Amino acid sequence: MREPALDEPVIVLTGARSGSTLLRQILDTHPDLACPPETNIVKTCAQIAGAFGATGEYAGDDLPAPAREAIQDVVARLFGDYLSKRGKVRWCDKSLGTAPFAEWLLKLYPKARFVCLYRHCMDVVHSGLEASPWGLVGYGFEQFAGVRGTNSVSALTAYWVEHTRRIREFERAHADRCVRVHYERLVADPETAAAEVFAALGARPEPGITARCFGGPPSALGPGDHKIRSTGRITADSVGRGVRIPVGLIPAAQLIMVNHLLTELGYTPVDDAWRDSPCPPVLLAGADGDRTAGNGGSRSLGGEVARTLLEKIGDVFYARMAAGLPRIAPPDGAGTFDLVAYHADEHRLARCWRVRPAARTVTEVEPGADPGADWLVTGDVETWLSVLADRVNMSSCVRSGALRYITPRDGRALADAAASADPDIAELARSEHRLALVRRLLGLAGYAEEVAGRDELPLV
């Protein structure tokens, strides 16, 4: 083994809820790279430099030799021993909030390499709300929560904009020192993404590393994603969940900034097409829908199982609608509507049933291909199965975004209207009447007791 290269660090620049703990796991599994949990070493070094400046030892951007040597000695003591114990040669750091200090670190370590990790804004917002259900605490969210008052969606969007903008500016200024990683590609095709990162870092290839990164003993305890300790494989399950977030909670000026950054990074913008999409949009070209069995990734249920679930849910929809349509008197304004079910991982697997209450008919159509519906309700197949089995409340699912009620003509989801500070009462009332119609047609009121004992739905 060659001597440790303490002057060739690998620094991950990222914001919270962007997959950095997964990337750390992959980096740390490489035989030459050691990436511990968040050390905040870059911030610490900057603070040491600030202390030298406060004592009058230097002024300006250039560190004098004593300050430089002191900082490098701290790093050498910390990571020299760590590398020796691990039998590795290069240290890595993936602490959150490092981007503001990246320019300074590059002056200290000109051979440093930087991994710029990005994730679509809406998925970061969804993950942030999921990780901080009792208030925006941790991950650096607090300072943004105070500014945005009670609007957690806007606060997390501001967090994403600030961190993404800083990382993007550094990447633009130092493209020769940076490698870009999109979370969506990392989970869709982890082996290819990892190989590209290692090549850019000058590290040797390690085929199969994304399967091995979960196979060893537990990694060191420390700050990071709480999910990683109960994860045994890489999946794309969480990609696209941001479509559940009420876009109406993002102020117009803020949304312009979001879409500017998203477009720069090759992501799908959050626009009318996003709001009206019956299934989660493709977030990044080449990262969704192109997954193959041999790409090193892992599907949550697999294509065949997803097709089976969609077939079963179709049978249930048809059976209940056939029984319910002759019995109901549709409310005024019910119109024609669609029910859409898709697989959360396999975005290309979706089915759509068009219901015409006045004509007492239900037919299957291509999802999103025919704009003939006045409104629709859409969600992943697991949520629909839970609703049909009366395990969860349908109205609660709509309010939370797990199911989305969409009126394509005005582009507003019910979650947007319900979350608005000045809701359209007439629209809310109309949507509630329509959802009540769906519940009656699906037999959700008391239906569980009627079918008790039947093996009608697959257990999830």
Tab-separated table of C-alpha atoms in Angstrom:
chain	number	residue	atom	x	y	z
A	1	MET	CA	0.000	0.000	0.000
A	2	ARG	CA	1.302	3.438	-0.912
A	3	GLU	CA	1.731	6.193	1.653
A	4	PRO	CA	-1.364	8.230	2.589
A	5	ALA	CA	-1.930	11.187	0.266
A	6	LEU	CA	-3.140	13.708	2.831
A	7	ASP	CA	-2.950	16.512	0.276
A	8	GLU	CA	-5.462	14.821	-2.102
A	9	PRO	CA	-8.759	14.881	-0.188
A	10	VAL	CA	-12.159	14.140	-1.699
A	11	ILE	CA	-14.825	16.597	-0.555
A	12	VAL	CA	-18.540	16.005	-1.137
A	13	LEU	CA	-20.498	19.228	-1.627
A	14	THR	CA	-24.189	18.707	-0.967
A	15	GLY	CA	-27.238	19.747	0.964
A	16	ALA	CA	-29.288	17.613	3.319
A	17	ARG	CA	-31.658	14.883	2.094
A	18	SER	CA	-29.758	14.514	-1.176
A	19	GLY	CA	-28.279	11.035	-0.800
A	20	SER	CA	-24.928	12.021	0.686
A	21	THR	CA	-24.956	9.224	3.275
A	22	LEU	CA	-25.446	6.672	0.496
A	23	LEU	CA	-22.598	8.251	-1.474
A	24	ARG	CA	-20.434	8.219	1.654
A	25	GLN	CA	-21.128	4.506	2.061
A	26	ILE	CA	-19.984	3.850	-1.502
A	27	LEU	CA	-16.845	5.993	-1.182
A	28	ASP	CA	-15.925	4.410	2.126
A	29	THR	CA	-16.209	0.905	0.660
A	30	HIS	CA	-13.503	1.675	-1.916
A	31	PRO	CA	-10.186	0.117	-0.796
A	32	ASP	CA	-8.295	3.416	-1.175
A	33	LEU	CA	-10.862	5.883	0.186
A	34	ALA	CA	-11.912	6.525	3.779
A	35	CYS	CA	-15.060	8.573	4.265
A	36	PRO	CA	-16.214	8.763	7.902
A	37	PRO	CA	-19.529	10.226	9.067
A	38	GLU	CA	-19.800	14.006	9.081
A	39	THR	CA	-16.672	15.471	10.700
A	40	ASN	CA	-17.205	19.124	9.732
A	41	ILE	CA	-13.438	19.236	9.265
A	42	VAL	CA	-13.634	21.824	6.481
A	43	LYS	CA	-15.569	24.243	8.692
A	44	THR	CA	-13.164	23.525	11.545
A	45	CYS	CA	-10.164	24.377	9.388
A	46	ALA	CA	-11.840	27.607	8.294
A	47	GLN	CA	-12.475	28.493	11.935
A	48	ILE	CA	-8.806	27.906	12.777
A	49	ALA	CA	-7.846	30.198	9.917
A	50	GLY	CA	-10.310	32.757	11.271
A	51	ALA	CA	-8.654	32.541	14.690
A	52	PHE	CA	-5.283	33.334	13.147
A	53	GLY	CA	-6.850	36.336	11.434
A	54	ALA	CA	-8.528	37.486	14.662
A	55	THR	CA	-5.178	37.518	16.437
A	56	GLY	CA	-3.645	39.669	13.732
A	57	GLU	CA	-1.469	36.943	12.265
A	58	TYR	CA	-2.648	37.667	8.748
A	59	ALA	CA	-5.114	39.645	6.710
A	60	GLY	CA	-6.706	38.921	3.368
A	61	ASP	CA	-7.241	35.628	1.593
A	62	ASP	CA	-3.704	34.222	1.664
A	63	LEU	CA	-2.775	32.112	4.661
A	64	PRO	CA	0.754	32.656	6.033
A	65	ALA	CA	2.938	29.600	6.411
A	66	PRO	CA	2.379	29.217	10.207
A	67	ALA	CA	-1.407	29.189	9.792
A	68	ARG	CA	-1.271	26.833	6.834
A	69	GLU	CA	1.039	24.444	8.670
A	70	ALA	CA	-1.128	24.495	11.799
A	71	ILE	CA	-4.269	23.613	9.857
A	72	GLN	CA	-2.581	20.915	7.826
A	73	ASP	CA	-1.141	19.477	11.049
A	74	VAL	CA	-4.661	19.162	12.522
A	75	VAL	CA	-5.831	17.348	9.390
A	76	ALA	CA	-2.772	15.120	9.345
A	77	ARG	CA	-3.240	14.120	12.972
A	78	LEU	CA	-6.922	13.375	12.487
A	79	PHE	CA	-6.898	11.637	9.124
A	80	GLY	CA	-3.361	10.241	9.195
A	81	ASP	CA	-4.248	7.920	12.057
A	82	TYR	CA	-7.678	7.190	10.563
A	83	LEU	CA	-6.219	6.193	7.209
A	84	SER	CA	-3.580	4.056	8.879
A	85	LYS	CA	-6.183	2.164	10.928
A	86	ARG	CA	-8.359	1.619	7.867
A	87	GLY	CA	-5.497	0.684	5.552
A	88	LYS	CA	-6.454	3.433	3.100
A	89	VAL	CA	-4.647	6.265	1.367
A	90	ARG	CA	-7.072	9.189	0.753
A	91	TRP	CA	-9.443	10.893	3.142
A	92	CYS	CA	-12.925	12.059	2.209
A	93	ASP	CA	-15.436	14.324	3.894
A	94	LYS	CA	-19.141	14.656	3.224
A	95	SER	CA	-20.258	17.093	5.909
A	96	LEU	CA	-23.306	19.218	5.169
A	97	GLY	CA	-22.864	22.934	4.551
A	98	THR	CA	-19.301	22.673	3.257
A	99	ALA	CA	-19.859	24.549	-0.017
A	100	PRO	CA	-19.262	28.066	1.439
A	101	PHE	CA	-15.745	26.975	2.467
A	102	ALA	CA	-14.837	24.994	-0.665
A	103	GLU	CA	-13.023	27.894	-2.340
A	104	TRP	CA	-10.895	28.391	0.726
A	105	LEU	CA	-10.112	24.671	1.078
A	106	LEU	CA	-8.967	24.471	-2.527
A	107	LYS	CA	-6.306	27.086	-1.745
A	108	LEU	CA	-5.155	24.969	1.171
A	109	TYR	CA	-5.238	21.696	-0.807
A	110	PRO	CA	-4.813	22.445	-4.550
A	111	LYS	CA	-4.994	18.707	-5.348
A	112	ALA	CA	-8.405	18.297	-3.702
A	113	ARG	CA	-11.265	16.828	-5.706
A	114	PHE	CA	-14.908	17.726	-5.185
A	115	VAL	CA	-18.036	15.635	-5.726
A	116	CYS	CA	-21.028	17.918	-6.384
A	117	LEU	CA	-24.133	15.955	-5.398
A	118	TYR	CA	-27.548	17.248	-6.510
A	119	ARG	CA	-31.151	16.135	-6.096
A	120	HIS	CA	-34.406	17.521	-7.516
A	121	CYS	CA	-35.795	20.292	-5.318
A	122	MET	CA	-39.256	18.790	-4.803
A	123	ASP	CA	-37.866	15.435	-3.673
A	124	VAL	CA	-35.569	17.224	-1.214
A	125	VAL	CA	-38.565	19.119	0.176
A	126	HIS	CA	-40.560	15.892	0.527
A	127	SER	CA	-37.643	14.112	2.208
A	128	GLY	CA	-37.047	17.068	4.526
A	129	LEU	CA	-40.662	17.058	5.700
A	130	GLU	CA	-40.504	13.295	6.185
A	131	ALA	CA	-37.275	13.545	8.209
A	132	SER	CA	-38.536	16.452	10.365
A	133	PRO	CA	-42.227	15.711	10.961
A	134	TRP	CA	-42.440	17.691	14.207
A	135	GLY	CA	-40.826	20.870	12.904
A	136	LEU	CA	-37.811	21.768	10.781
A	137	VAL	CA	-35.107	20.823	13.247
A	138	GLY	CA	-31.717	19.440	12.255
A	139	TYR	CA	-29.888	19.215	8.928
A	140	GLY	CA	-29.388	22.997	8.956
A	141	PHE	CA	-33.087	23.685	8.362
A	142	GLU	CA	-33.634	25.881	11.433
A	143	GLN	CA	-32.346	29.189	10.049
A	144	PHE	CA	-34.656	28.892	7.044
A	145	ALA	CA	-37.689	27.849	9.079
A	146	GLY	CA	-37.639	31.052	11.100
A	147	VAL	CA	-37.637	33.279	8.027
A	148	ARG	CA	-40.551	31.504	6.315
A	149	GLY	CA	-42.840	31.375	9.335
A	150	THR	CA	-45.224	28.425	9.214
A	151	ASN	CA	-44.602	27.616	5.537
A	152	SER	CA	-42.320	24.596	5.805
A	153	VAL	CA	-42.460	23.943	2.063
A	154	SER	CA	-41.126	27.407	1.271
A	155	ALA	CA	-38.511	27.102	4.036
A	156	LEU	CA	-37.143	23.832	2.667
A	157	THR	CA	-37.242	25.244	-0.857
A	158	ALA	CA	-35.154	28.205	0.337
A	159	TYR	CA	-32.700	25.750	1.919
A	160	TRP	CA	-32.393	23.856	-1.370
A	161	VAL	CA	-31.933	27.040	-3.421
A	162	GLU	CA	-29.200	28.377	-1.142
A	163	HIS	CA	-27.152	25.179	-1.022
A	164	THR	CA	-27.661	24.256	-4.660
A	165	ARG	CA	-26.708	27.749	-5.813
A	166	ARG	CA	-23.449	27.718	-3.813
A	167	ILE	CA	-22.464	24.257	-5.055
A	168	ARG	CA	-23.307	25.176	-8.641
A	169	GLU	CA	-21.233	28.372	-8.461
A	170	PHE	CA	-18.203	26.485	-7.165
A	171	GLU	CA	-18.621	23.764	-9.793
A	172	ARG	CA	-18.834	26.370	-12.548
A	173	ALA	CA	-15.656	28.077	-11.334
A	174	HIS	CA	-13.665	24.854	-10.869
A	175	ALA	CA	-15.056	22.373	-13.378
A	176	ASP	CA	-11.644	20.686	-13.682
A	177	ARG	CA	-11.683	19.801	-9.961
A	178	CYS	CA	-15.315	18.680	-9.750
A	179	VAL	CA	-17.431	15.684	-10.723
A	180	ARG	CA	-21.208	16.068	-10.813
A	181	VAL	CA	-23.502	13.389	-9.401
A	182	HIS	CA	-27.287	13.429	-9.618
A	183	TYR	CA	-28.991	11.427	-6.882
A	184	GLU	CA	-31.508	10.147	-9.425
A	185	ARG	CA	-28.773	8.580	-11.568
A	186	LEU	CA	-26.964	7.277	-8.505
A	187	VAL	CA	-29.969	5.199	-7.441
A	188	ALA	CA	-31.130	4.296	-10.963
A	189	ASP	CA	-27.742	2.960	-12.094
A	190	PRO	CA	-25.390	2.984	-9.085
A	191	GLU	CA	-22.603	0.960	-10.684
A	192	THR	CA	-22.218	3.342	-13.612
A	193	ALA	CA	-22.470	6.397	-11.362
A	194	ALA	CA	-19.861	5.008	-8.962
A	195	ALA	CA	-17.508	4.113	-11.817
A	196	GLU	CA	-17.748	7.654	-13.189
A	197	VAL	CA	-16.985	9.140	-9.776
A	198	PHE	CA	-13.961	6.907	-9.227
A	199	ALA	CA	-12.626	7.702	-12.699
A	200	ALA	CA	-12.942	11.438	-12.066
A	201	LEU	CA	-11.184	11.083	-8.708
A	202	GLY	CA	-8.342	9.087	-10.228
A	203	ALA	CA	-9.272	6.070	-8.099
A	204	ARG	CA	-9.133	2.538	-9.462
A	205	PRO	CA	-12.357	0.887	-10.709
A	206	GLU	CA	-14.238	-1.319	-8.256
A	207	PRO	CA	-16.961	-3.302	-10.073
A	208	GLY	CA	-19.738	-4.525	-7.780
A	209	ILE	CA	-18.983	-1.962	-5.083
A	210	THR	CA	-22.578	-0.738	-4.771
A	211	ALA	CA	-23.705	-4.209	-3.737
A	212	ARG	CA	-20.784	-4.694	-1.345
A	213	CYS	CA	-21.243	-1.346	0.394
A	214	PHE	CA	-24.059	-2.833	2.505
A	215	GLY	CA	-22.480	-6.230	3.044
A	216	GLY	CA	-19.820	-5.450	5.643
A	217	PRO	CA	-19.968	-4.603	9.356
A	218	PRO	CA	-21.924	-1.483	10.344
A	219	SER	CA	-20.065	1.721	9.519
A	220	ALA	CA	-18.984	4.121	12.226
A	221	LEU	CA	-21.739	5.884	14.106
A	222	GLY	CA	-22.137	9.553	13.398
A	223	PRO	CA	-24.364	12.164	11.765
A	224	GLY	CA	-26.047	11.053	8.564
A	225	ASP	CA	-29.284	9.752	7.111
A	226	HIS	CA	-31.177	7.752	9.724
A	227	LYS	CA	-32.499	5.396	7.029
A	228	ILE	CA	-29.114	4.005	6.044
A	229	ARG	CA	-28.844	1.646	9.014
A	230	SER	CA	-31.930	-0.274	7.963
A	231	THR	CA	-31.062	-0.263	4.262
A	232	GLY	CA	-29.685	-3.362	2.582
A	233	ARG	CA	-29.705	-2.324	-1.064
A	234	ILE	CA	-29.968	0.693	-3.331
A	235	THR	CA	-33.464	1.440	-4.594
A	236	ALA	CA	-35.119	4.294	-6.458
A	237	ASP	CA	-38.283	4.124	-4.353
A	238	SER	CA	-38.093	7.725	-3.186
A	239	VAL	CA	-37.539	9.271	-6.628
A	240	GLY	CA	-40.556	11.334	-7.671
A	241	ARG	CA	-42.265	11.583	-4.309
A	242	GLY	CA	-41.885	15.349	-4.462
A	243	VAL	CA	-44.851	15.436	-6.827
A	244	ARG	CA	-46.997	15.130	-3.684
A	245	ILE	CA	-45.843	18.538	-2.404
A	246	PRO	CA	-48.344	21.412	-2.899
A	247	VAL	CA	-46.572	23.608	-5.437
A	248	GLY	CA	-48.898	26.477	-4.505
A	249	LEU	CA	-46.991	26.861	-1.231
A	250	ILE	CA	-43.885	27.984	-3.113
A	251	PRO	CA	-44.103	31.748	-3.788
A	252	ALA	CA	-43.909	32.692	-7.461
A	253	ALA	CA	-40.579	34.528	-7.170
A	254	GLN	CA	-39.049	31.588	-5.319
A	255	LEU	CA	-40.346	29.128	-7.901
A	256	ILE	CA	-38.598	31.121	-10.639
A	257	MET	CA	-35.274	30.646	-8.830
A	258	VAL	CA	-35.988	26.946	-8.339
A	259	ASN	CA	-36.769	26.376	-12.007
A	260	HIS	CA	-33.702	28.332	-13.111
A	261	LEU	CA	-31.440	26.022	-11.081
A	262	LEU	CA	-33.356	22.896	-12.060
A	263	THR	CA	-33.015	23.748	-15.754
A	264	GLU	CA	-29.290	24.487	-15.363
A	265	LEU	CA	-28.780	21.054	-13.828
A	266	GLY	CA	-30.833	19.202	-16.444
A	267	TYR	CA	-33.849	18.599	-14.212
A	268	THR	CA	-37.534	18.807	-15.097
A	269	PRO	CA	-38.936	22.199	-14.040
A	270	VAL	CA	-41.931	22.565	-11.745
A	271	ASP	CA	-44.536	23.997	-14.113
A	272	ASP	CA	-48.096	23.356	-15.290
A	273	ALA	CA	-47.094	20.051	-16.850
A	274	TRP	CA	-45.625	19.031	-13.488
A	275	ARG	CA	-48.851	19.887	-11.647
A	276	ASP	CA	-51.051	18.069	-14.158
A	277	SER	CA	-48.916	14.937	-14.505
A	278	PRO	CA	-50.981	11.879	-13.489
A	279	CYS	CA	-47.758	9.998	-12.627
A	280	PRO	CA	-44.518	11.324	-11.127
A	281	PRO	CA	-42.700	13.161	-13.928
A	282	VAL	CA	-39.343	11.971	-15.200
A	283	LEU	CA	-37.056	14.148	-13.081
A	284	LEU	CA	-33.855	13.790	-15.068
A	285	ALA	CA	-33.355	12.575	-18.622
A	286	GLY	CA	-31.739	9.141	-18.631
A	287	ALA	CA	-32.235	8.573	-14.912
A	288	ASP	CA	-35.821	7.309	-14.854
A	289	GLY	CA	-37.413	4.510	-16.772
A	290	ASP	CA	-34.122	3.151	-18.133
A	291	ARG	CA	-33.408	0.737	-15.300
A	292	THR	CA	-32.382	-2.762	-16.258
A	293	ALA	CA	-31.924	-5.838	-14.135
A	294	GLY	CA	-28.159	-5.802	-14.519
A	295	ASN	CA	-27.456	-2.157	-13.761
A	296	GLY	CA	-26.480	-2.743	-10.154
A	297	GLY	CA	-29.589	-1.041	-8.817
A	298	SER	CA	-32.473	-2.712	-7.078
A	299	ARG	CA	-36.203	-2.338	-7.587
A	300	SER	CA	-38.431	-2.345	-4.552
A	301	LEU	CA	-40.793	-4.988	-5.922
A	302	GLY	CA	-39.605	-5.640	-9.456
A	303	GLY	CA	-41.386	-5.150	-12.739
A	304	GLU	CA	-43.305	-8.429	-12.752
A	305	VAL	CA	-44.630	-7.973	-9.230
A	306	ALA	CA	-45.608	-4.388	-10.070
A	307	ARG	CA	-47.565	-5.596	-13.107
A	308	THR	CA	-49.294	-8.225	-10.972
A	309	LEU	CA	-50.331	-5.634	-8.387
A	310	LEU	CA	-51.632	-3.313	-11.088
A	311	GLU	CA	-53.624	-6.167	-12.618
A	312	LYS	CA	-55.162	-7.028	-9.256
A	313	ILE	CA	-56.052	-3.453	-8.444
A	314	GLY	CA	-57.647	-3.157	-11.884
A	315	ASP	CA	-59.859	-6.140	-11.131
A	316	VAL	CA	-60.931	-4.532	-7.863
A	317	PHE	CA	-61.651	-1.148	-9.478
A	318	TYR	CA	-63.781	-2.768	-12.175
A	319	ALA	CA	-65.674	-4.979	-9.732
A	320	ARG	CA	-66.512	-2.170	-7.344
A	321	MET	CA	-67.359	0.350	-10.051
A	322	ALA	CA	-69.638	-2.160	-11.791
A	323	ALA	CA	-71.467	-2.681	-8.523
A	324	GLY	CA	-71.525	0.992	-7.534
A	325	LEU	CA	-72.364	2.842	-10.749
A	326	PRO	CA	-75.993	1.597	-11.056
A	327	ARG	CA	-76.726	2.633	-7.461
A	328	ILE	CA	-75.461	6.215	-7.364
A	329	ALA	CA	-76.853	9.563	-8.436
A	330	PRO	CA	-73.779	11.605	-9.383
A	331	PRO	CA	-73.675	15.157	-7.998
A	332	ASP	CA	-73.870	18.141	-10.313
A	333	GLY	CA	-70.461	18.904	-11.782
A	334	ALA	CA	-69.157	15.380	-11.327
A	335	GLY	CA	-68.321	15.149	-15.019
A	336	THR	CA	-65.908	12.512	-16.306
A	337	PHE	CA	-62.979	11.507	-14.136
A	338	ASP	CA	-59.949	9.201	-14.131
A	339	LEU	CA	-58.512	6.944	-11.440
A	340	VAL	CA	-54.776	6.374	-11.959
A	341	ALA	CA	-52.526	3.837	-10.219
A	342	TYR	CA	-48.788	3.665	-10.818
A	343	HIS	CA	-45.894	1.806	-9.310
A	344	ALA	CA	-43.789	4.062	-7.102
A	345	ASP	CA	-40.474	2.708	-8.420
A	346	GLU	CA	-41.449	1.778	-11.969
A	347	HIS	CA	-42.833	5.097	-13.196
A	348	ARG	CA	-43.513	3.655	-16.630
A	349	LEU	CA	-45.956	1.112	-15.161
A	350	ALA	CA	-49.313	2.794	-14.716
A	351	ARG	CA	-52.990	2.155	-15.446
A	352	CYS	CA	-55.871	4.589	-15.828
A	353	TRP	CA	-59.598	3.943	-15.564
A	354	ARG	CA	-61.993	6.535	-17.006
A	355	VAL	CA	-65.317	6.791	-15.223
A	356	ARG	CA	-68.388	8.390	-16.789
A	357	PRO	CA	-70.969	8.436	-13.971
A	358	ALA	CA	-73.795	9.792	-16.122
A	359	ALA	CA	-73.303	7.013	-18.689
A	360	ARG	CA	-72.650	4.409	-15.944
A	361	THR	CA	-69.435	3.240	-17.695
A	362	VAL	CA	-65.818	2.619	-16.738
A	363	THR	CA	-63.141	1.951	-19.373
A	364	GLU	CA	-59.382	1.718	-19.327
A	365	VAL	CA	-57.400	4.417	-21.164
A	366	GLU	CA	-53.730	5.301	-21.541
A	367	PRO	CA	-52.554	7.399	-18.549
A	368	GLY	CA	-52.139	11.038	-19.584
A	369	ALA	CA	-52.669	10.342	-23.295
A	370	ASP	CA	-56.300	11.471	-23.554
A	371	PRO	CA	-57.149	14.814	-21.899
A	372	GLY	CA	-60.862	14.026	-21.832
A	373	ALA	CA	-61.280	13.885	-18.054
A	374	ASP	CA	-62.577	16.819	-16.035
A	375	TRP	CA	-60.592	15.703	-12.998
A	376	LEU	CA	-58.635	12.725	-11.705
A	377	VAL	CA	-57.348	11.003	-8.575
A	378	THR	CA	-53.904	9.435	-8.820
A	379	GLY	CA	-51.513	7.609	-6.509
A	380	ASP	CA	-49.078	4.739	-6.241
A	381	VAL	CA	-50.425	1.221	-6.179
A	382	GLU	CA	-49.469	0.595	-2.543
A	383	THR	CA	-51.507	3.607	-1.384
A	384	TRP	CA	-54.511	2.551	-3.455
A	385	LEU	CA	-54.353	-0.978	-2.043
A	386	SER	CA	-54.372	0.407	1.488
A	387	VAL	CA	-57.314	2.677	0.648
A	388	LEU	CA	-59.315	-0.133	-0.963
A	389	ALA	CA	-58.666	-2.360	2.044
A	390	ASP	CA	-59.903	0.428	4.370
A	391	ARG	CA	-56.530	0.481	6.128
A	392	VAL	CA	-56.137	4.215	5.546
A	393	ASN	CA	-58.577	7.072	5.097
A	394	MET	CA	-58.883	8.204	1.486
A	395	SER	CA	-59.516	11.860	2.364
A	396	SER	CA	-56.435	11.911	4.587
A	397	CYS	CA	-54.378	10.480	1.736
A	398	VAL	CA	-55.594	13.254	-0.569
A	399	ARG	CA	-54.801	15.964	1.983
A	400	SER	CA	-51.295	14.552	2.558
A	401	GLY	CA	-50.585	14.157	-1.165
A	402	ALA	CA	-50.268	10.363	-1.071
A	403	LEU	CA	-53.232	10.511	-3.450
A	404	ARG	CA	-53.542	13.587	-5.656
A	405	TYR	CA	-56.811	15.141	-6.758
A	406	ILE	CA	-56.129	17.147	-9.916
A	407	THR	CA	-58.352	19.332	-12.062
A	408	PRO	CA	-56.326	19.715	-15.278
A	409	ARG	CA	-58.331	22.700	-16.432
A	410	ASP	CA	-57.027	24.966	-13.670
A	411	GLY	CA	-53.927	22.990	-12.679
A	412	ARG	CA	-54.559	23.108	-8.948
A	413	ALA	CA	-54.393	20.016	-6.797
A	414	LEU	CA	-56.642	19.796	-3.753
A	415	ALA	CA	-53.566	19.828	-1.513
A	416	ASP	CA	-52.671	23.255	-2.972
A	417	ALA	CA	-56.134	24.647	-2.297
A	418	ALA	CA	-56.357	23.195	1.202
A	419	ALA	CA	-52.922	24.531	2.164
A	420	SER	CA	-53.572	28.022	0.817
A	421	ALA	CA	-53.918	30.911	3.248
A	422	ASP	CA	-56.877	32.111	1.150
A	423	PRO	CA	-58.518	28.913	-0.127
A	424	ASP	CA	-61.173	28.827	-2.819
A	425	ILE	CA	-64.112	27.632	-0.726
A	426	ALA	CA	-66.236	26.819	-3.756
A	427	GLU	CA	-63.444	24.691	-5.261
A	428	LEU	CA	-62.884	22.889	-1.965
A	429	ALA	CA	-66.596	22.106	-1.687
A	430	ARG	CA	-66.729	20.859	-5.283
A	431	SER	CA	-63.692	18.643	-4.754
A	432	GLU	CA	-65.158	17.184	-1.554
A	433	HIS	CA	-68.366	16.266	-3.387
A	434	ARG	CA	-66.361	14.607	-6.141
A	435	LEU	CA	-64.191	12.655	-3.702
A	436	ALA	CA	-67.308	11.545	-1.832
A	437	LEU	CA	-68.550	10.147	-5.147
A	438	VAL	CA	-65.306	8.161	-5.569
A	439	ARG	CA	-65.606	6.781	-2.048
A	440	ARG	CA	-69.177	5.653	-2.700
A	441	LEU	CA	-68.297	4.072	-6.039
A	442	LEU	CA	-65.394	2.193	-4.470
A	443	GLY	CA	-67.585	1.025	-1.601
A	444	LEU	CA	-65.340	2.483	1.065
A	445	ALA	CA	-68.125	3.389	3.479
A	446	GLY	CA	-68.755	0.154	5.362
A	447	TYR	CA	-67.362	-1.935	2.530
A	448	ALA	CA	-64.760	-3.633	4.727
A	449	GLU	CA	-67.487	-5.266	6.787
A	450	GLU	CA	-69.317	-6.475	3.666
A	451	VAL	CA	-66.281	-8.248	2.216
A	452	ALA	CA	-64.811	-9.495	5.503
A	453	GLY	CA	-63.173	-12.850	4.962
A	454	ARG	CA	-62.787	-12.497	1.183
A	455	ASP	CA	-59.342	-12.887	-0.325
A	456	GLU	CA	-59.883	-9.926	-2.637
A	457	LEU	CA	-56.818	-7.772	-2.142
A	458	PRO	CA	-53.137	-8.744	-1.971
A	459	LEU	CA	-51.501	-7.886	1.316
A	460	VAL	CA	-48.807	-5.214	1.126
